[in-house]
Tab-separated table of C-alpha atoms and ligand atoms in Angstrom:
chain	number	residue	atom	x	y	z
A	1	MET	CA	16.444	5.003	-1.432
A	2	THR	CA	17.823	5.864	-4.852
A	3	THR	CA	16.465	8.599	-7.039
A	4	GLU	CA	15.123	5.936	-9.348
A	5	THR	CA	13.172	4.357	-6.523
A	6	GLN	CA	11.852	7.710	-5.452
A	7	THR	CA	10.612	8.359	-8.940
A	8	ALA	CA	8.966	4.996	-9.344
A	9	SER	CA	7.408	4.908	-5.922
A	10	ARG	CA	6.431	8.566	-5.730
A	11	ARG	CA	5.142	9.240	-9.219
A	12	ARG	CA	2.399	11.853	-9.235
A	13	ALA	CA	-0.898	10.064	-9.017
A	14	SER	CA	-3.473	10.400	-11.772
A	15	PHE	CA	-6.676	8.531	-12.539
A	16	HIS	CA	-7.631	6.897	-15.839
A	17	ASN	CA	-10.634	4.815	-16.848
A	18	LEU	CA	-9.608	1.149	-17.021
A	19	THR	CA	-11.811	-1.746	-18.048
A	20	VAL	CA	-12.151	-4.844	-15.890
A	21	ALA	CA	-10.813	-7.780	-17.946
A	22	GLU	CA	-11.585	-10.516	-15.426
A	23	VAL	CA	-13.005	-11.087	-11.942
A	24	ARG	CA	-11.842	-14.280	-10.237
A	25	ARG	CA	-13.140	-15.482	-6.879
A	26	LEU	CA	-10.366	-16.187	-4.387
A	27	THR	CA	-12.410	-17.064	-1.281
A	28	ASP	CA	-16.046	-16.648	-0.252
A	29	ASP	CA	-15.358	-13.007	0.506
A	30	ALA	CA	-12.434	-12.043	-1.720
A	31	ILE	CA	-11.978	-11.531	-5.452
A	32	GLU	CA	-9.069	-10.864	-7.759
A	33	VAL	CA	-9.798	-8.140	-10.299
A	34	THR	CA	-7.707	-7.757	-13.463
A	35	PHE	CA	-7.716	-4.408	-15.255
A	36	GLY	CA	-6.484	-4.184	-18.824
A	37	VAL	CA	-3.981	-1.378	-19.413
A	38	PRO	CA	-3.934	-0.223	-23.061
A	39	ALA	CA	-0.529	0.278	-24.688
A	40	GLU	CA	-0.888	4.075	-24.714
A	41	LEU	CA	-1.194	4.110	-20.918
A	42	ALA	CA	1.444	1.460	-20.190
A	43	GLY	CA	4.020	4.029	-19.043
A	44	GLN	CA	1.568	5.330	-16.455
A	45	TYR	CA	0.856	1.902	-15.021
A	46	ASP	CA	4.229	0.212	-14.730
A	47	TYR	CA	4.912	-0.592	-11.115
A	48	LEU	CA	7.144	-2.308	-8.619
A	49	PRO	CA	5.905	-5.413	-6.804
A	50	GLY	CA	4.417	-4.283	-3.476
A	51	GLN	CA	2.796	-1.095	-4.825
A	52	TYR	CA	-0.925	-0.365	-4.821
A	53	VAL	CA	-3.568	1.420	-6.866
A	54	ALA	CA	-6.510	3.492	-5.666
A	55	LEU	CA	-9.877	2.721	-7.269
A	56	ARG	CA	-12.592	5.349	-7.534
A	57	THR	CA	-16.239	5.091	-8.385
A	58	SER	CA	-19.568	6.550	-7.390
A	59	LEU	CA	-21.950	4.546	-5.203
A	60	PRO	CA	-25.259	5.528	-3.599
A	61	ASP	CA	-24.977	6.728	0.007
A	62	ASP	CA	-27.531	6.032	2.777
A	63	ASN	CA	-29.912	8.531	1.172
A	64	GLY	CA	-29.510	7.002	-2.268
A	65	GLU	CA	-27.423	9.971	-3.471
A	66	PRO	CA	-24.332	9.231	-5.578
A	67	HIS	CA	-21.223	9.528	-3.452
A	68	GLU	CA	-17.577	9.289	-4.526
A	69	VAL	CA	-15.818	6.330	-2.954
A	70	ARG	CA	-12.111	5.623	-3.282
A	71	ARG	CA	-10.184	2.738	-1.828
A	72	SER	CA	-6.634	1.519	-2.289
A	73	TYR	CA	-5.741	-2.093	-3.040
A	74	SER	CA	-2.335	-3.683	-3.383
A	75	ILE	CA	-1.299	-5.187	-6.681
A	76	CYS	CA	-1.052	-8.948	-6.305
A	77	ALA	CA	0.881	-9.978	-9.417
A	78	GLU	CA	4.343	-9.242	-10.677
A	79	PRO	CA	4.511	-6.829	-13.638
A	80	ARG	CA	3.675	-8.323	-17.028
A	81	SER	CA	3.387	-6.791	-20.475
A	82	PHE	CA	2.144	-8.233	-23.738
A	83	GLU	CA	3.483	-8.143	-27.287
A	84	ASP	CA	1.141	-5.358	-28.346
A	85	GLY	CA	2.483	-3.124	-25.566
A	86	SER	CA	-0.576	-3.500	-23.363
A	87	SER	CA	-0.280	-4.722	-19.789
A	88	GLU	CA	-2.481	-5.453	-16.811
A	89	ILE	CA	-2.994	-4.618	-13.166
A	90	ARG	CA	-4.346	-7.249	-10.762
A	91	VAL	CA	-5.653	-6.405	-7.317
A	92	ALA	CA	-7.330	-8.479	-4.634
A	93	ILE	CA	-10.423	-7.052	-2.929
A	94	LYS	CA	-11.491	-8.648	0.320
A	95	LYS	CA	-14.929	-7.849	1.692
A	96	ASP	CA	-14.563	-5.735	4.851
A	97	LEU	CA	-17.253	-5.814	7.449
A	98	GLY	CA	-19.496	-2.892	6.517
A	99	GLY	CA	-17.117	-1.865	3.715
A	100	ILE	CA	-19.277	-0.147	1.109
A	101	PHE	CA	-16.806	-0.455	-1.773
A	102	SER	CA	-15.509	-3.959	-1.059
A	103	THR	CA	-19.048	-5.302	-0.502
A	104	TRP	CA	-20.211	-3.749	-3.759
A	105	ALA	CA	-17.173	-5.039	-5.678
A	106	ASN	CA	-17.540	-8.585	-4.346
A	107	ALA	CA	-21.226	-8.665	-5.272
A	108	GLU	CA	-21.404	-6.630	-8.471
A	109	LEU	CA	-18.097	-6.071	-10.231
A	110	LYS	CA	-17.746	-7.959	-13.520
A	111	ALA	CA	-15.688	-8.078	-16.697
A	112	GLY	CA	-16.434	-5.114	-18.943
A	113	ASP	CA	-17.106	-2.671	-16.083
A	114	VAL	CA	-15.040	0.499	-16.095
A	115	LEU	CA	-13.518	2.079	-12.977
A	116	ASP	CA	-11.187	4.992	-12.317
A	117	VAL	CA	-7.808	3.507	-11.453
A	118	MET	CA	-4.983	5.652	-10.065
A	119	SER	CA	-1.460	5.152	-11.340
A	120	PRO	CA	0.434	2.787	-8.988
A	121	GLN	CA	1.928	4.291	-5.849
A	122	GLY	CA	3.633	3.172	-2.672
A	123	ALA	CA	6.998	2.543	-1.077
A	124	PHE	CA	6.368	-1.017	0.175
A	125	ILE	CA	9.020	-2.347	-2.178
A	126	SER	CA	12.322	-4.136	-1.846
A	127	ARG	CA	15.407	-1.963	-1.693
A	128	HIS	CA	17.811	-4.831	-1.488
A	129	GLY	CA	20.651	-4.941	-3.959
A	130	LYS	CA	23.756	-3.245	-5.190
A	131	ASP	CA	24.227	0.375	-4.168
A	132	GLY	CA	20.975	0.240	-2.269
A	133	SER	CA	19.019	-0.098	-5.498
A	134	SER	CA	16.375	-2.745	-5.677
A	135	VAL	CA	16.591	-5.837	-7.798
A	136	GLN	CA	12.967	-5.096	-8.452
A	137	HIS	CA	13.915	-2.071	-10.534
A	138	ASN	CA	15.199	-4.475	-13.099
A	139	VAL	CA	11.724	-5.907	-13.358
A	140	MET	CA	10.716	-2.655	-14.987
A	141	ASN	CA	13.086	-3.427	-17.845
A	142	SER	CA	12.470	-7.141	-17.984
A	143	MET	CA	8.825	-7.419	-17.135
A	144	ASN	CA	8.148	-10.837	-18.576
A	145	HIS	CA	11.340	-12.565	-17.540
A	146	PRO	CA	12.000	-12.039	-13.846
A	147	GLU	CA	13.950	-15.302	-13.755
A	148	GLU	CA	16.555	-13.648	-15.974
A	149	LEU	CA	17.207	-10.861	-13.523
A	150	ALA	CA	20.627	-10.690	-11.981
A	151	GLY	CA	19.500	-9.594	-8.549
A	152	GLU	CA	21.780	-10.052	-5.574
A	153	PRO	CA	20.941	-13.066	-3.445
A	154	GLY	CA	19.161	-12.184	-0.253
A	155	SER	CA	17.356	-13.497	2.758
A	156	PHE	CA	13.856	-12.141	3.273
A	157	VAL	CA	11.085	-12.643	5.804
A	158	ALA	CA	7.471	-11.543	5.403
A	159	ILE	CA	4.752	-11.592	8.023
A	160	ALA	CA	1.307	-11.037	6.518
A	161	ALA	CA	-2.226	-11.349	7.807
A	162	GLY	CA	-5.440	-11.718	5.802
A	163	SER	CA	-5.390	-9.589	2.689
A	164	GLY	CA	-1.889	-8.443	3.720
A	165	ILE	CA	-0.724	-11.309	1.528
A	166	THR	CA	-1.619	-9.333	-1.601
A	167	PRO	CA	1.532	-7.215	-2.016
A	168	VAL	CA	3.668	-9.851	-0.306
A	169	ILE	CA	2.931	-12.572	-2.869
A	170	ALA	CA	4.024	-10.234	-5.671
A	171	ILE	CA	7.219	-9.349	-3.790
A	172	ALA	CA	7.994	-13.002	-2.935
A	173	ARG	CA	7.519	-14.203	-6.507
A	174	THR	CA	9.768	-11.486	-7.862
A	175	LEU	CA	12.576	-11.839	-5.346
A	176	LEU	CA	12.624	-15.640	-5.575
A	177	ALA	CA	12.761	-15.471	-9.376
A	178	ALA	CA	15.468	-12.801	-9.342
A	179	ASN	CA	18.248	-14.911	-7.838
A	180	PRO	CA	18.610	-18.703	-7.435
A	181	GLU	CA	20.164	-18.337	-3.988
A	182	THR	CA	17.530	-16.064	-2.492
A	183	LYS	CA	15.585	-17.417	0.483
A	184	PHE	CA	12.148	-16.249	1.556
A	185	ASP	CA	10.307	-17.087	4.786
A	186	LEU	CA	6.605	-16.262	4.759
A	187	VAL	CA	4.405	-16.309	7.851
A	188	TYR	CA	0.771	-15.953	6.799
A	189	ALA	CA	-1.889	-15.526	9.492
A	190	ASN	CA	-5.597	-16.133	8.950
A	191	LYS	CA	-8.616	-17.085	11.013
A	192	ALA	CA	-9.314	-20.359	9.187
A	193	ALA	CA	-8.206	-22.303	6.107
A	194	MET	CA	-11.235	-21.079	4.166
A	195	ASP	CA	-9.997	-17.480	4.593
A	196	VAL	CA	-6.576	-18.122	3.038
A	197	MET	CA	-6.236	-16.033	-0.105
A	198	PHE	CA	-4.026	-17.294	-2.950
A	199	LEU	CA	-3.872	-20.750	-1.360
A	200	GLU	CA	-3.138	-22.493	-4.675
A	201	GLU	CA	-0.713	-19.840	-5.864
A	202	LEU	CA	1.238	-20.117	-2.618
A	203	ALA	CA	1.331	-23.914	-2.917
A	204	ASP	CA	2.565	-23.570	-6.523
A	205	LEU	CA	5.246	-21.156	-5.406
A	206	LYS	CA	6.339	-23.609	-2.719
A	207	ASP	CA	6.486	-26.398	-5.344
A	208	LYS	CA	8.603	-24.184	-7.570
A	209	TYR	CA	11.054	-23.216	-4.815
A	210	PRO	CA	10.827	-26.083	-2.280
A	211	SER	CA	14.117	-25.378	-0.542
A	212	ARG	CA	14.114	-21.594	-0.805
A	213	LEU	CA	10.563	-20.696	0.200
A	214	ALA	CA	9.448	-21.566	3.715
A	215	LEU	CA	5.702	-21.151	4.088
A	216	HIS	CA	4.145	-20.989	7.559
A	217	HIS	CA	0.356	-20.814	7.725
A	218	VAL	CA	-0.852	-19.698	11.168
A	219	LEU	CA	-4.585	-20.153	11.820
A	220	SER	CA	-6.172	-18.449	14.812
A	221	ARG	CA	-9.459	-20.360	14.908
A	222	GLU	CA	-8.479	-23.763	13.583
A	223	GLN	CA	-6.297	-26.410	15.131
A	224	ARG	CA	-3.126	-27.148	13.199
A	225	ILE	CA	-0.805	-30.070	13.967
A	226	ALA	CA	1.948	-27.786	15.272
A	227	PRO	CA	0.709	-25.747	18.264
A	228	LEU	CA	2.986	-22.907	17.196
A	229	MET	CA	0.937	-22.546	14.004
A	230	THR	CA	-2.357	-22.362	15.893
A	231	GLY	CA	-3.801	-19.281	17.565
A	232	ARG	CA	-3.494	-15.526	17.240
A	233	ILE	CA	-0.038	-14.053	16.728
A	234	ASP	CA	0.594	-12.323	20.036
A	235	SER	CA	3.908	-11.286	21.519
A	236	GLU	CA	4.695	-14.748	22.858
A	237	LYS	CA	3.871	-16.558	19.623
A	238	LEU	CA	5.834	-14.032	17.603
A	239	GLN	CA	8.915	-14.552	19.778
A	240	SER	CA	8.555	-18.330	19.335
A	241	LEU	CA	8.160	-17.999	15.570
A	242	LEU	CA	11.241	-15.783	15.367
A	243	SER	CA	13.277	-18.088	17.597
A	244	SER	CA	12.339	-21.468	16.224
A	245	ALA	CA	10.315	-21.528	13.024
A	246	ILE	CA	11.808	-18.965	10.717
A	247	HIS	CA	15.312	-17.992	9.676
A	248	ALA	CA	15.402	-14.719	11.566
A	249	GLU	CA	19.176	-14.240	11.504
A	250	ASP	CA	20.934	-12.160	8.846
A	251	VAL	CA	17.715	-11.098	7.203
A	252	ASP	CA	18.247	-8.490	4.498
A	253	GLU	CA	14.681	-7.201	4.505
A	254	TRP	CA	11.546	-7.751	6.526
A	255	PHE	CA	8.111	-7.155	4.999
A	256	LEU	CA	5.175	-6.661	7.354
A	257	CYS	CA	1.655	-6.257	6.006
A	258	GLY	CA	-1.644	-6.437	7.833
A	259	PRO	CA	-3.676	-4.634	10.453
A	260	PHE	CA	-2.204	-1.947	12.681
A	261	GLU	CA	-1.854	-4.052	15.837
A	262	LEU	CA	0.020	-6.922	14.187
A	263	VAL	CA	2.356	-4.686	12.211
A	264	GLN	CA	3.083	-2.590	15.288
A	265	LEU	CA	3.754	-5.710	17.377
A	266	CYS	CA	6.173	-7.026	14.748
A	267	ARG	CA	7.973	-3.674	14.419
A	268	ASP	CA	8.377	-3.326	18.177
A	269	THR	CA	9.529	-6.924	18.550
A	270	LEU	CA	12.057	-6.647	15.732
A	271	ALA	CA	13.382	-3.371	17.132
A	272	ALA	CA	13.799	-5.004	20.557
A	273	ARG	CA	15.757	-7.802	18.875
A	274	GLY	CA	18.140	-5.261	17.378
A	275	VAL	CA	16.825	-5.186	13.801
A	276	GLU	CA	17.602	-1.797	12.245
A	277	PRO	CA	14.467	0.040	11.056
A	278	GLU	CA	15.943	0.493	7.564
A	279	HIS	CA	15.677	-3.278	7.077
A	280	VAL	CA	11.967	-3.286	7.875
A	281	ARG	CA	9.276	-2.375	5.318
A	282	PHE	CA	5.698	-2.247	6.430
A	283	GLU	CA	2.283	-1.528	5.029
A	284	LEU	CA	-0.900	-1.092	7.023
A	285	PHE	CA	-4.274	-1.988	5.651
A	286	THR	CA	-6.015	0.303	8.070
A	287	THR	CA	-4.672	2.290	10.950
A	288	GLY	CA	-7.211	0.483	13.096
A	289	ARG	CA	-7.568	3.693	15.067
A	290	PRO	CA	-11.281	4.300	15.695
A	291	ASP	CA	-10.338	7.459	17.585
A	292	ARG	CA	-9.209	8.916	14.261
A	293	PRO	CA	-12.373	9.236	12.230
A	294	GLU	CA	-12.360	9.972	8.532
A	295	GLY	CA	-12.831	13.590	7.558
A	296	ASN	CA	-9.366	14.468	6.356
A	297	ALA	CA	-10.669	14.746	2.813
A	298	GLY	CA	-13.996	15.964	1.525
A	299	ARG	CA	-15.229	17.355	4.866
A	300	PRO	CA	-17.431	20.389	4.160
A	301	VAL	CA	-15.914	23.524	5.666
A	302	VAL	CA	-17.562	26.858	5.041
A	303	GLU	CA	-15.384	29.933	4.692
A	304	ASP	CA	-16.700	33.145	6.141
A	305	GLU	CA	-14.878	36.461	5.800
A	306	SER	CA	-15.395	37.279	9.473
A	307	GLN	CA	-13.436	34.207	10.562
A	308	ASP	CA	-9.737	33.953	11.302
A	309	THR	CA	-8.134	31.852	8.637
A	310	PHE	CA	-4.893	30.185	7.704
A	311	LYS	CA	-3.664	30.902	4.193
A	312	ILE	CA	-2.609	27.684	2.453
A	313	THR	CA	-0.680	28.081	-0.807
A	314	PHE	CA	0.073	24.983	-2.847
A	315	THR	CA	1.622	24.023	-6.148
A	316	LEU	CA	0.258	21.081	-8.116
A	317	ASP	CA	1.173	20.181	-11.687
A	318	GLY	CA	3.004	23.488	-12.035
A	319	LEU	CA	-0.005	25.609	-11.030
A	320	THR	CA	0.081	27.566	-7.786
A	321	GLY	CA	-3.069	28.577	-5.967
A	322	ASP	CA	-4.228	29.307	-2.450
A	323	VAL	CA	-7.144	28.615	-0.195
A	324	ALA	CA	-8.283	30.042	3.139
A	325	SER	CA	-8.866	27.603	5.962
A	326	PRO	CA	-10.889	28.761	8.992
A	327	THR	CA	-8.713	28.276	12.069
A	328	HIS	CA	-11.560	26.823	14.137
A	329	ALA	CA	-12.201	24.099	11.517
A	330	ARG	CA	-8.854	22.402	12.181
A	331	GLU	CA	-9.061	20.870	8.746
A	332	SER	CA	-6.217	19.110	6.991
A	333	ILE	CA	-4.271	20.843	4.243
A	334	LEU	CA	-5.664	18.218	1.860
A	335	ASN	CA	-9.238	18.972	2.898
A	336	ALA	CA	-8.719	22.685	2.243
A	337	ALA	CA	-6.843	22.182	-1.035
A	338	LEU	CA	-9.573	19.905	-2.426
A	339	ARG	CA	-12.027	22.805	-2.149
A	340	VAL	CA	-10.247	24.624	-4.960
A	341	ARG	CA	-8.502	21.744	-6.810
A	342	PRO	CA	-10.484	18.467	-6.846
A	343	ASP	CA	-7.515	16.743	-8.521
A	344	VAL	CA	-5.257	16.979	-5.452
A	345	PRO	CA	-4.000	13.397	-5.044
A	346	PHE	CA	-5.079	11.249	-2.134
A	347	ALA	CA	-6.230	7.700	-1.510
A	348	CYS	CA	-6.587	6.586	2.118
A	349	ALA	CA	-6.893	9.983	3.866
A	350	GLY	CA	-5.643	8.108	6.928
A	351	GLY	CA	-1.876	8.649	6.921
A	352	VAL	CA	-1.190	5.187	5.548
A	353	CYS	CA	-0.555	5.316	1.820
A	354	GLY	CA	1.556	8.426	1.186
A	355	THR	CA	-0.341	9.473	-1.963
A	356	CYS	CA	-1.030	12.962	-0.562
A	357	ARG	CA	2.642	13.674	0.150
A	358	ALA	CA	3.902	17.219	-0.442
A	359	LYS	CA	6.934	19.220	0.586
A	360	LEU	CA	6.482	21.945	3.165
A	361	ILE	CA	8.134	25.032	1.680
A	362	THR	CA	7.232	27.721	4.227
A	363	GLY	CA	5.339	27.819	7.506
A	364	THR	CA	4.752	25.114	10.088
A	365	VAL	CA	2.281	22.255	10.478
A	366	THR	CA	1.462	19.478	12.925
A	367	MET	CA	0.956	16.017	11.529
A	368	ASP	CA	-1.493	13.693	13.319
A	369	GLU	CA	-0.415	10.321	11.986
A	370	ASN	CA	2.343	9.105	9.745
A	371	TYR	CA	2.551	5.500	8.649
A	372	ALA	CA	3.866	6.328	5.182
A	373	LEU	CA	6.824	8.693	5.239
A	374	GLU	CA	10.278	7.552	6.212
A	375	GLN	CA	12.675	9.524	8.374
A	376	ASP	CA	14.754	10.773	5.432
A	377	GLU	CA	11.615	12.181	3.809
A	378	LEU	CA	10.566	13.874	7.053
A	379	ASP	CA	14.070	15.327	7.346
A	380	LYS	CA	13.687	16.812	3.861
A	381	GLY	CA	10.426	18.502	4.862
A	382	TYR	CA	7.846	16.167	3.304
A	383	VAL	CA	4.467	15.949	5.010
A	384	LEU	CA	1.261	13.986	4.542
A	385	THR	CA	-1.244	16.664	3.641
A	386	CYS	CA	-4.178	14.525	4.778
A	387	GLN	CA	-2.719	14.552	8.293
A	388	SER	CA	-1.170	18.020	8.414
A	389	HIS	CA	-2.789	21.068	9.977
A	390	PRO	CA	-1.303	24.577	9.738
A	391	THR	CA	0.184	26.042	12.891
A	392	SER	CA	1.437	29.249	11.256
A	393	GLU	CA	-0.733	31.888	9.606
A	394	GLU	CA	0.612	31.035	6.179
A	395	VAL	CA	1.723	27.663	4.880
A	396	THR	CA	3.114	26.783	1.460
A	397	VAL	CA	3.393	23.209	0.182
A	398	ASP	CA	4.493	21.762	-3.150
A	399	PHE	CA	3.028	18.501	-4.465
A	400	ASP	CA	5.340	18.453	-7.486
A	401	VAL	CA	8.741	17.902	-5.847
B	1	FES	S1	-3.988	10.030	1.427
B	1	FES	FE1	-3.023	8.252	2.211
B	1	FES	S2	-1.521	9.118	3.536
B	1	FES	FE2	-2.665	10.840	2.923
């Protein structure tokens, strides 16, 4: 990853109020929400296709008390800016079963509403191109004319399920526009045709690039003409898809986006077929690990002077502070840090997004889950603070580097 990519994908997260410009229904249980970005904030909200934003608002809890809710959603459109310097951010929000935020958004959100929107984050971006830099970087300088980009030709495959299509459609559009020789194979799994998000947009993209985009819809609960395109993607079906339906040889980059089980299956299968991990990008929508309950952020922990504590020192936006964390609480560094600095960045609190990343300067920690940091970041000492627990009496982390 180049320094430029690091900067773009790891910018320090900050929230701003953005106004909803439009809400468009995609399916019975999914909407596309467009936020207007005023010119003065444009520099904070430029992004690379594949990145996401966290949304924050306050909703009543079971007792009717206001309760902060934050959720991350991938950006579904390629970057665009307007003549007056303003721009926009589009996300797709699919209603999750029992999902408080997504249910509320699908029922209530409308143009004119204002939400807290975090500056775009995430490393689910293409790194294909000269010197390891991404053709997508050029999008930052040529936001309205991706077809004019001189990206290197490439061969790409994406496997997405459900709302996993959201970042993938932005990546596919950009890469296909960037070079006239680029090929893109997209496997998109859903339960039924009525669940397919961006159905028209995908068909339009296929019309635009008939020989370069191969689109494979796989439906688990509906019969398609080809048996291979019917049923759940399990190990056997995945092997068949890789062997017969898609161009799986000489792929420059693989993009995997969906639930934990599918992404894990694809990663394992690709590894067994000899695909190097550095050619595989993945993004999880949830860890799908019910044995890992929430509680890595915002869990009340009471400090008591009689207790043994860890001392956690952290630097954020140039300010250094510390907080005591009772050893018996086994709380995350993020959970402790939020007690004294509510602006410590986080989004998923589940080890998935990487927003809470910091560098471990002194001391030792154990990290429960990591679906966000790559090996080179781990080697440099970066940790996910939402997943890290101190194992030495004193720990120092830096969110600014
Ligand atoms: S907040 Fe998402 S990985 Fe920690």
